[in-house]
PDB file of C-alpha atoms in Angstrom:
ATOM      1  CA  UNK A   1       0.000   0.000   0.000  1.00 73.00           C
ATOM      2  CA  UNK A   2       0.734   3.236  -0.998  1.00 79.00           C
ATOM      3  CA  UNK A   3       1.541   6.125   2.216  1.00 87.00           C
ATOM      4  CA  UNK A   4       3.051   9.124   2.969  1.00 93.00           C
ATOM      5  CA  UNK A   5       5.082  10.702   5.960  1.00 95.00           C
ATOM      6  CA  UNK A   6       5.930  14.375   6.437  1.00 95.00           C
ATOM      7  CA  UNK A   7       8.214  14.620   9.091  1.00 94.00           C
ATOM      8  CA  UNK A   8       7.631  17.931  10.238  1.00 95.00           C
ATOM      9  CA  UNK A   9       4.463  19.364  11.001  1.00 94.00           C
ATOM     10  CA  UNK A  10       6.002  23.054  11.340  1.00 96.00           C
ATOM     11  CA  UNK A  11       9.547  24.442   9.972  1.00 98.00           C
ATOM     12  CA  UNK A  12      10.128  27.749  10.687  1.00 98.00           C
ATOM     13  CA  UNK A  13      12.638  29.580   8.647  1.00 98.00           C
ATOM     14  CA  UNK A  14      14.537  32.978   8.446  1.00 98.00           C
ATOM     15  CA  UNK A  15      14.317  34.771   5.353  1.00 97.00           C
ATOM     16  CA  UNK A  16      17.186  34.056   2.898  1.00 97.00           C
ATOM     17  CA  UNK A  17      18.377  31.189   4.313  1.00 98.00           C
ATOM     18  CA  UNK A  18      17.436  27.758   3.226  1.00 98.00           C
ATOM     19  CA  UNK A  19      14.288  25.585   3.164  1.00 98.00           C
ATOM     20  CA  UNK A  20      13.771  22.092   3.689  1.00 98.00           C
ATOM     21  CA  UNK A  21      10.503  20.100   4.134  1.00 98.00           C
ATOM     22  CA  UNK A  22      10.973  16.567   4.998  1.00 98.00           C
ATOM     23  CA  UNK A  23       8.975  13.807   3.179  1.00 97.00           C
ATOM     24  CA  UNK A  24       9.106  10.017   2.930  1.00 96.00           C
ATOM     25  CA  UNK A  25       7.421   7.821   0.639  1.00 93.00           C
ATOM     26  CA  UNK A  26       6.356   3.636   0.890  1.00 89.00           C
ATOM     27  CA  UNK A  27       4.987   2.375  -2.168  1.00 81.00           C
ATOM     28  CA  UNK A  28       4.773  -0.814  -3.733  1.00 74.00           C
ATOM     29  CA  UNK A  29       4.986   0.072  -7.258  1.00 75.00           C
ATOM     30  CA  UNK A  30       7.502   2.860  -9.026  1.00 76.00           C
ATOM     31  CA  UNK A  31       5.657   5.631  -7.962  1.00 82.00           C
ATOM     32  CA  UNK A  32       4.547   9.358  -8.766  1.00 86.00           C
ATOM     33  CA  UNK A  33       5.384  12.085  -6.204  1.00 91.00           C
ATOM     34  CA  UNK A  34       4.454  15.538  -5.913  1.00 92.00           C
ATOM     35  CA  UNK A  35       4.245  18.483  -3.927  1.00 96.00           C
ATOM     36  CA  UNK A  36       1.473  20.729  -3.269  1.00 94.00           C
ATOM     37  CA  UNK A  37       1.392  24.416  -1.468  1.00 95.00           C
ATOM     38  CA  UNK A  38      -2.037  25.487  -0.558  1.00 92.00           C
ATOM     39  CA  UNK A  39      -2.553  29.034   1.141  1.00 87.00           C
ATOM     40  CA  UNK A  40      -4.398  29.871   3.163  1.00 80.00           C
ATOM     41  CA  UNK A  41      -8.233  29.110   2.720  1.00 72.00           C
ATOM     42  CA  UNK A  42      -7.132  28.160  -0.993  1.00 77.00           C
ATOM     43  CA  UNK A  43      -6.991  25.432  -3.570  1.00 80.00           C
ATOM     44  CA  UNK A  44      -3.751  23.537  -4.104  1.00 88.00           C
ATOM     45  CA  UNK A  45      -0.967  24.499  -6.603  1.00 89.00           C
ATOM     46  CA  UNK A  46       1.345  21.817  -7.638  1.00 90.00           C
ATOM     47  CA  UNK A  47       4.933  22.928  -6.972  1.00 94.00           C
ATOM     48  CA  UNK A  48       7.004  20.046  -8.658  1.00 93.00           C
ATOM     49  CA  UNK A  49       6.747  16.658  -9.379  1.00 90.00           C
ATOM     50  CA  UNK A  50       8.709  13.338 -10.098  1.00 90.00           C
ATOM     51  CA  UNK A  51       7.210  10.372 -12.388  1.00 82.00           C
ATOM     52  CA  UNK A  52      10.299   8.027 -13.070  1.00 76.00           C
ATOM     53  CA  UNK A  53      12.360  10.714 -15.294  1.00 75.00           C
ATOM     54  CA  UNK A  54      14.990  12.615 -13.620  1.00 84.00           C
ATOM     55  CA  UNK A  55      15.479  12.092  -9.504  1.00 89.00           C
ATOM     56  CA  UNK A  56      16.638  15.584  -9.179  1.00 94.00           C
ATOM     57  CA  UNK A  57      13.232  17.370  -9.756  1.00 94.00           C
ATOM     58  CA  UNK A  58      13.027  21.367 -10.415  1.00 95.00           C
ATOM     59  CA  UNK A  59       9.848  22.827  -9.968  1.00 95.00           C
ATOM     60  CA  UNK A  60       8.231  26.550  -9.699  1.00 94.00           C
ATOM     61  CA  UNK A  61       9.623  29.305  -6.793  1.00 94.00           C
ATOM     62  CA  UNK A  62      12.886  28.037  -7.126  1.00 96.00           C
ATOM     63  CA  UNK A  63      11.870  24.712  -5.248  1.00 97.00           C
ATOM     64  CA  UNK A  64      13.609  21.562  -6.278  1.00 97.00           C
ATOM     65  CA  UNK A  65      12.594  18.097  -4.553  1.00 97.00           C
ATOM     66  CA  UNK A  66      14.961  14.894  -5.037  1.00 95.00           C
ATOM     67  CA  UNK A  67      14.127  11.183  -5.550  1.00 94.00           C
ATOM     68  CA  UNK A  68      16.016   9.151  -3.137  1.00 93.00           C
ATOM     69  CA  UNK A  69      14.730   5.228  -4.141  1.00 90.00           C
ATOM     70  CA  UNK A  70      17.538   3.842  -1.211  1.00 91.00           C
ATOM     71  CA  UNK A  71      16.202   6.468   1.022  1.00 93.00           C
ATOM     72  CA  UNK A  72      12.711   6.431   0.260  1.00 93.00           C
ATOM     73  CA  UNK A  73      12.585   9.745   0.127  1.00 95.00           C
ATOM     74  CA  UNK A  74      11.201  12.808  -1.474  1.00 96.00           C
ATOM     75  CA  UNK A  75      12.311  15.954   0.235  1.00 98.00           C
ATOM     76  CA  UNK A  76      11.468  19.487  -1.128  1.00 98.00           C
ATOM     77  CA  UNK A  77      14.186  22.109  -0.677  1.00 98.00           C
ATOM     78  CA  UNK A  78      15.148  26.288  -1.714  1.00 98.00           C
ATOM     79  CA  UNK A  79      17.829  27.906  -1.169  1.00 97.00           C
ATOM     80  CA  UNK A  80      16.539  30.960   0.076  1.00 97.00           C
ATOM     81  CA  UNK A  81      13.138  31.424   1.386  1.00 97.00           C
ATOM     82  CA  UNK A  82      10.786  34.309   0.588  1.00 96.00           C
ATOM     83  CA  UNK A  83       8.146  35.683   3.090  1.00 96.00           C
ATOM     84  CA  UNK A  84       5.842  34.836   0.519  1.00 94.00           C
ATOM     85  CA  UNK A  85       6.462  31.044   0.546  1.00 96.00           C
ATOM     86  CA  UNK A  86       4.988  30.616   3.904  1.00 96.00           C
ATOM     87  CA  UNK A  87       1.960  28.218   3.523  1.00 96.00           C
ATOM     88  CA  UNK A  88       1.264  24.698   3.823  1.00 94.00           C
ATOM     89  CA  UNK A  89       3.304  21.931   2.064  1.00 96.00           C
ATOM     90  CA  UNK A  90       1.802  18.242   0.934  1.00 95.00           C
ATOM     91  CA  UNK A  91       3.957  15.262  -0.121  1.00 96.00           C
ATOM     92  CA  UNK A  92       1.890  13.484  -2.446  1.00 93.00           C
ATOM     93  CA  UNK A  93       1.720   9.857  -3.922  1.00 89.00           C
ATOM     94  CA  UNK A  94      -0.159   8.531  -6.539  1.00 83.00           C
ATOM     95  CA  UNK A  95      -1.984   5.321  -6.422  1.00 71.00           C
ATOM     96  CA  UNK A  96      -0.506   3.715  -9.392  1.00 64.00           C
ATOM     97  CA  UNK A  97      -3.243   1.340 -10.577  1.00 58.00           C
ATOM     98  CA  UNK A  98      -6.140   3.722  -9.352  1.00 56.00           C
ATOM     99  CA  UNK A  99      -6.768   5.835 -11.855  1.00 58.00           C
ATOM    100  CA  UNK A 100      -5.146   9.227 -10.401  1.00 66.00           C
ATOM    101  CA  UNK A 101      -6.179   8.216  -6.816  1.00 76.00           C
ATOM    102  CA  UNK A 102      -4.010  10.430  -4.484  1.00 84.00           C
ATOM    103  CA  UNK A 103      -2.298  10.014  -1.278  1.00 87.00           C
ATOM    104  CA  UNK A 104      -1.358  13.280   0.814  1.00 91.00           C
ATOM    105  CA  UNK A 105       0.836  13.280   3.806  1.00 93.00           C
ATOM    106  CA  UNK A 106      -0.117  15.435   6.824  1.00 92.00           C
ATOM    107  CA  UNK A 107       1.244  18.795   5.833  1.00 94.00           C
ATOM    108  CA  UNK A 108       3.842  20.897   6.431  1.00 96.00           C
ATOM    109  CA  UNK A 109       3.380  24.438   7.600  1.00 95.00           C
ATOM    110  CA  UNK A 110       5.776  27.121   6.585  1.00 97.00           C
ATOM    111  CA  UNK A 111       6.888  29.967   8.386  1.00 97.00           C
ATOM    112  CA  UNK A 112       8.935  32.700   7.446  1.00 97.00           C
ATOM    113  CA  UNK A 113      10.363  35.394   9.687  1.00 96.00           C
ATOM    114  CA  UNK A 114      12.104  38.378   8.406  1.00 95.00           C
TER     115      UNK A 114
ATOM    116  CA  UNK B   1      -2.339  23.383 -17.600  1.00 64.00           C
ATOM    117  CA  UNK B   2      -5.513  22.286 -17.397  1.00 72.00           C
ATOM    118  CA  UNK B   3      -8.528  24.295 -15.399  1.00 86.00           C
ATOM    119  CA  UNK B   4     -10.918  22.514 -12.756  1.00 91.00           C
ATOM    120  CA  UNK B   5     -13.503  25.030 -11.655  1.00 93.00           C
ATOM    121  CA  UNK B   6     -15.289  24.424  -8.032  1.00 95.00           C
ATOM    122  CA  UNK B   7     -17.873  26.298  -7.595  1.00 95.00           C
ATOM    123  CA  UNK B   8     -19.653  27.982  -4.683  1.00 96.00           C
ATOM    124  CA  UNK B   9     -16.209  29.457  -3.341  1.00 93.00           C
ATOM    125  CA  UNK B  10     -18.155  29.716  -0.169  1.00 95.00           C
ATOM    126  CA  UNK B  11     -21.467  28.068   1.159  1.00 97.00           C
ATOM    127  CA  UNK B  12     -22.770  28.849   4.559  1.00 97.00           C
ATOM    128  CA  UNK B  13     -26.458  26.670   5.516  1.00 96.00           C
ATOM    129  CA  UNK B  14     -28.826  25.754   7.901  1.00 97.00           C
ATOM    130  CA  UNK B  15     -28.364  22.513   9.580  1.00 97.00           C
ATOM    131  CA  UNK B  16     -30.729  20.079   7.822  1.00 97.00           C
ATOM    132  CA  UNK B  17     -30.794  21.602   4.294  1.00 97.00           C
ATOM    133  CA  UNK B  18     -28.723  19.846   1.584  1.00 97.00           C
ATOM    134  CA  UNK B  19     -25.842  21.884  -0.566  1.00 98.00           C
ATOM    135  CA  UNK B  20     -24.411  21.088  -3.829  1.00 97.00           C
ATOM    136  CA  UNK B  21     -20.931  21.506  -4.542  1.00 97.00           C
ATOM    137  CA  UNK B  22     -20.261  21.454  -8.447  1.00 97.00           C
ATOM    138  CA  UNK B  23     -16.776  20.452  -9.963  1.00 95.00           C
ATOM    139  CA  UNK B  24     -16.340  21.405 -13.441  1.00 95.00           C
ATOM    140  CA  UNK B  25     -12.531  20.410 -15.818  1.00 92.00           C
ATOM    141  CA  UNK B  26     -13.095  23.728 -18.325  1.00 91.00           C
ATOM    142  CA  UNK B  27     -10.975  22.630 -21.382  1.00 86.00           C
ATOM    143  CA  UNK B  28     -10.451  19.126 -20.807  1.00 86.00           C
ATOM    144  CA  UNK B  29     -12.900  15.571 -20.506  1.00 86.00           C
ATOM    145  CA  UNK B  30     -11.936  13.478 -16.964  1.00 85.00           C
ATOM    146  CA  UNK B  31     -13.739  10.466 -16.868  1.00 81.00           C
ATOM    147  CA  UNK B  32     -12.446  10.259 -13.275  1.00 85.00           C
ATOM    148  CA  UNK B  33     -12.824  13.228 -10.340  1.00 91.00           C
ATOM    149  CA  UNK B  34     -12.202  13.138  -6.705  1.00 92.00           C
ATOM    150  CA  UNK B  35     -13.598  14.594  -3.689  1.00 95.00           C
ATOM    151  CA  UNK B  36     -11.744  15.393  -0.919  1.00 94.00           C
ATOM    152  CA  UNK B  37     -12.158  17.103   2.642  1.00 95.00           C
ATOM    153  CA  UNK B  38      -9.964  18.848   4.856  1.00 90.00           C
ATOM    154  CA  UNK B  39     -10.307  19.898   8.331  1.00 86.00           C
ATOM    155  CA  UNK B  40      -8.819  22.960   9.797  1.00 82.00           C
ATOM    156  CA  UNK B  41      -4.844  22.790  10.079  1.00 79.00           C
ATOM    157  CA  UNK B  42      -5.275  18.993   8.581  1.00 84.00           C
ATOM    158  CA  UNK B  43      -4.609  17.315   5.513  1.00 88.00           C
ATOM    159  CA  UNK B  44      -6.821  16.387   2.729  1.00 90.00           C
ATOM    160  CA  UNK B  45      -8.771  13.085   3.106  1.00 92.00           C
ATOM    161  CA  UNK B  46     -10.097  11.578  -0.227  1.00 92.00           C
ATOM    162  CA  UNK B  47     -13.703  10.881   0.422  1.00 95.00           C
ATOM    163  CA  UNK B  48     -15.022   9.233  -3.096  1.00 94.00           C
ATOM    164  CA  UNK B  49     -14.023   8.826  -6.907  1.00 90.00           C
ATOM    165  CA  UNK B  50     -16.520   9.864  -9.098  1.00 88.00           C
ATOM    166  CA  UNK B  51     -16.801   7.803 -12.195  1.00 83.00           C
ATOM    167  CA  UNK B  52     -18.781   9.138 -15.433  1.00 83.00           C
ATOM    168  CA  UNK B  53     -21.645   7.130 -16.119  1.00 83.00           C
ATOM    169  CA  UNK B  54     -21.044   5.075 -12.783  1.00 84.00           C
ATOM    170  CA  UNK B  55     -21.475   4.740  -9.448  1.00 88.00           C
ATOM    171  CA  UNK B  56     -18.743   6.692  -7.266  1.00 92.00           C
ATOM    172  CA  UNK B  57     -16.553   4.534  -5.216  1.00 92.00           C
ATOM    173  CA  UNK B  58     -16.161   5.801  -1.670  1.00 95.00           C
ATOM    174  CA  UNK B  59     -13.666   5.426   0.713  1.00 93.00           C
ATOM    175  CA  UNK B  60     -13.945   3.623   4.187  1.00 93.00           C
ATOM    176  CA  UNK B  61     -15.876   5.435   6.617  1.00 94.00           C
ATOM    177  CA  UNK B  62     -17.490   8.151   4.416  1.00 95.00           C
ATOM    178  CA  UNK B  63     -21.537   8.212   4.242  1.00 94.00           C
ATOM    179  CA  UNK B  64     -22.373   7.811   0.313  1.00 93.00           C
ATOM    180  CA  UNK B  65     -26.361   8.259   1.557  1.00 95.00           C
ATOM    181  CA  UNK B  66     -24.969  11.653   3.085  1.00 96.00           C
ATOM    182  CA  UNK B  67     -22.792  12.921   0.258  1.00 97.00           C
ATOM    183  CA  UNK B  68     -24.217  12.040  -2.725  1.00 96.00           C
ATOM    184  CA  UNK B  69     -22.087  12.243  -5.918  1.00 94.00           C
ATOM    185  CA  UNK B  70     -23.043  12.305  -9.488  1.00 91.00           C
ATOM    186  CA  UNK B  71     -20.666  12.651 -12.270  1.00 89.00           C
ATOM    187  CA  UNK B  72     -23.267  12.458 -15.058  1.00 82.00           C
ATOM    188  CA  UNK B  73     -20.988  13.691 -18.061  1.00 89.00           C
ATOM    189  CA  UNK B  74     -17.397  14.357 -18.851  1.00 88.00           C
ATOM    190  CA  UNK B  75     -16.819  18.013 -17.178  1.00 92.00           C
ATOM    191  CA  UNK B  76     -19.212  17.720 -14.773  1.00 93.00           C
ATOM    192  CA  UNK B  77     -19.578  16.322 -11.171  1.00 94.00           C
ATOM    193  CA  UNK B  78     -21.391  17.302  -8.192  1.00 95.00           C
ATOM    194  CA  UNK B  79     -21.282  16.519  -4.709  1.00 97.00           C
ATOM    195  CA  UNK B  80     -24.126  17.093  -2.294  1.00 97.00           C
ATOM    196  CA  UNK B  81     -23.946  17.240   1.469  1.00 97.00           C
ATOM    197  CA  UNK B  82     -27.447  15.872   2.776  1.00 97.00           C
ATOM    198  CA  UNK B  83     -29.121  17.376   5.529  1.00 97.00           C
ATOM    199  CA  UNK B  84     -25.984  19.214   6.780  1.00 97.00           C
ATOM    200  CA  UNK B  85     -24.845  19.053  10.207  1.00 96.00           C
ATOM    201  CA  UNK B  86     -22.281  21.506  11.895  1.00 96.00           C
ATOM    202  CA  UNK B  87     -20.167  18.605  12.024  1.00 95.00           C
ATOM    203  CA  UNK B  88     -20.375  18.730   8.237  1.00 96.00           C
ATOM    204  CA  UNK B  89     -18.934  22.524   8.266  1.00 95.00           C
ATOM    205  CA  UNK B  90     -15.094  21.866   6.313  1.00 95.00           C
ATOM    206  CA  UNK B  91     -13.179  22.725   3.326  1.00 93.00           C
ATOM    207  CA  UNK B  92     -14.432  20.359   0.381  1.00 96.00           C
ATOM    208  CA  UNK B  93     -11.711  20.157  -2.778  1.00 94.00           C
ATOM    209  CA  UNK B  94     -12.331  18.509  -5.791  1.00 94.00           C
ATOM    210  CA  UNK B  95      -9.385  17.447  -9.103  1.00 91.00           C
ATOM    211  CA  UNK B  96      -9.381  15.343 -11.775  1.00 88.00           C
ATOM    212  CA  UNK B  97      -6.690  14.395 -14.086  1.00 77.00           C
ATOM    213  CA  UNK B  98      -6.691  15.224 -17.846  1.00 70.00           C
ATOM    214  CA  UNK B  99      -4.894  11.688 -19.071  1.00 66.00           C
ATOM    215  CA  UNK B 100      -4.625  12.365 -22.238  1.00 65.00           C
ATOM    216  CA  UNK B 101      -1.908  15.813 -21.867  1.00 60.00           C
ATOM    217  CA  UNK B 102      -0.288  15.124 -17.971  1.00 59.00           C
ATOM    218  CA  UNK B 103       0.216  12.908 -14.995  1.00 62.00           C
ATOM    219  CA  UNK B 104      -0.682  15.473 -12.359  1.00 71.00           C
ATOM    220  CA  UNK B 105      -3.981  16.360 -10.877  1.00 79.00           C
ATOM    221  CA  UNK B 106      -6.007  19.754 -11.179  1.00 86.00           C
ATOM    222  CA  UNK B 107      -7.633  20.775  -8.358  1.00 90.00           C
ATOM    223  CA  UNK B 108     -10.315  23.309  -7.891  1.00 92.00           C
ATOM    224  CA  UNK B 109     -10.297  26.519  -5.684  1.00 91.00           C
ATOM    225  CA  UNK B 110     -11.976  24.303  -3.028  1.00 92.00           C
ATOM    226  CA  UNK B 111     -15.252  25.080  -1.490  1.00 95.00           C
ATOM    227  CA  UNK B 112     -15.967  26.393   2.623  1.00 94.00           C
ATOM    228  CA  UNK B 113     -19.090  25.485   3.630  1.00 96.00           C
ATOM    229  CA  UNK B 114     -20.488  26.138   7.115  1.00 96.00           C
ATOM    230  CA  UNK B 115     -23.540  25.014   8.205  1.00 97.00           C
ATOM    231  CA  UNK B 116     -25.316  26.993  11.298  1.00 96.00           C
TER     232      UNK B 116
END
């Protein structure tokens, strides 16, 4: 079965230095991974995502995420954070054989301080 | 990319009414939507899959007598919360995935409802 683990439920971040939001993946076929910000009281906008092609993954923001199969991971990372990246983060997988069905993790929330 | 259009933004009801919550993909066909929920400061829970033409398929522990789907052509589905309760009162979020041009999911704007 297909499931999702965000390791941090809050990361809290200076601005200009560094991001990284913690996610790992179990999955019993080659999966699809994704992730998601959603602001406040919003719909979700997909960020970046991995579907067997490249491990290192560049997305939108200046957000990259890599595939780590030994690892099982799927962390997202940016060099230097903006105030206006704070929001909510979700690790995604896709149920392979379910016709799009997808799996979010628990969330990340983003602060920023100046 | 493609366009899934959720629509009210914002419903706010009287407990025991029923609200419909339409999901529209504008410029492409999905044979296949979801419906999800989300709680304050939570995560999205997939409730159902809405199938054209079929019966949606919902997930363990979700009432399919109290939220009725119907996804009764390619661009359309609907959900409808029966007889709201306050319980009921969360952030409903619909996607679909065009299959033909991606492999990601579009989601809509996502819809509040409260019910008082």
């Amino acid at each position: 079965a297909q499931s999702v683990t965000q390791l941090d439920s809050h990361v809290s971040v200076s601005e200009g230095t560094p991001v990284l939001l913690r996610c790992n993946y179990s999955s019993s076929y080659s999966p699809s991974l994704f992730w998601y910000v959603q602001h406040p009281n919003k719909g979700l906008q997909l960020l970046l995502k991995y579907t067997s092609a490249a491990t290192l993954v560049k997305g939108i923001n200046g957000f990259e995420a890599e595939f780590k199969k030994s690892e099982t991971s799927f962390h997202l990372t940016k060099p230097s954070a903006h105030m206006s990246d704070a929001a909510e983060y979700f690790c995604v997988v896709s149920v392979g054989n379910q016709g799009g069905k997808l799996i979010f993790g628990q969330g990340t929330e983003l602060s920023v301080k100046p | 990319g493609a366009v899934v259009s959720q629509h009210p933004s914002r419903v706010i009801c009287k407990s025991g009414t029923s609200v419909k919550i339409e999901c529209r993909s504008l410029d492409f066909q999905a044979t296949t939507m979801f419906w999800y929920r989300q709680f304050p400061k939570q995560s999205l829970m997939l409730m159902a899959t809405s199938n054209e033409g079929s019966k949606a398929t919902y997930e363990q522990g979700v009432e399919k007598d109290k939220f009725l789907i119907n996804h009764a052509s390619l661009t359309l589905s609907t959900l409808t919360v029966t007889s709201a309760h306050p319980e009921d009162s969360s952030f409903y979020i619909c996607s679909a995935r065009d299959w033909g041009r991606d492999t990601e999911a579009f989601f809509g704007q996502g819809t509040r409802l409260t019910v008082v």
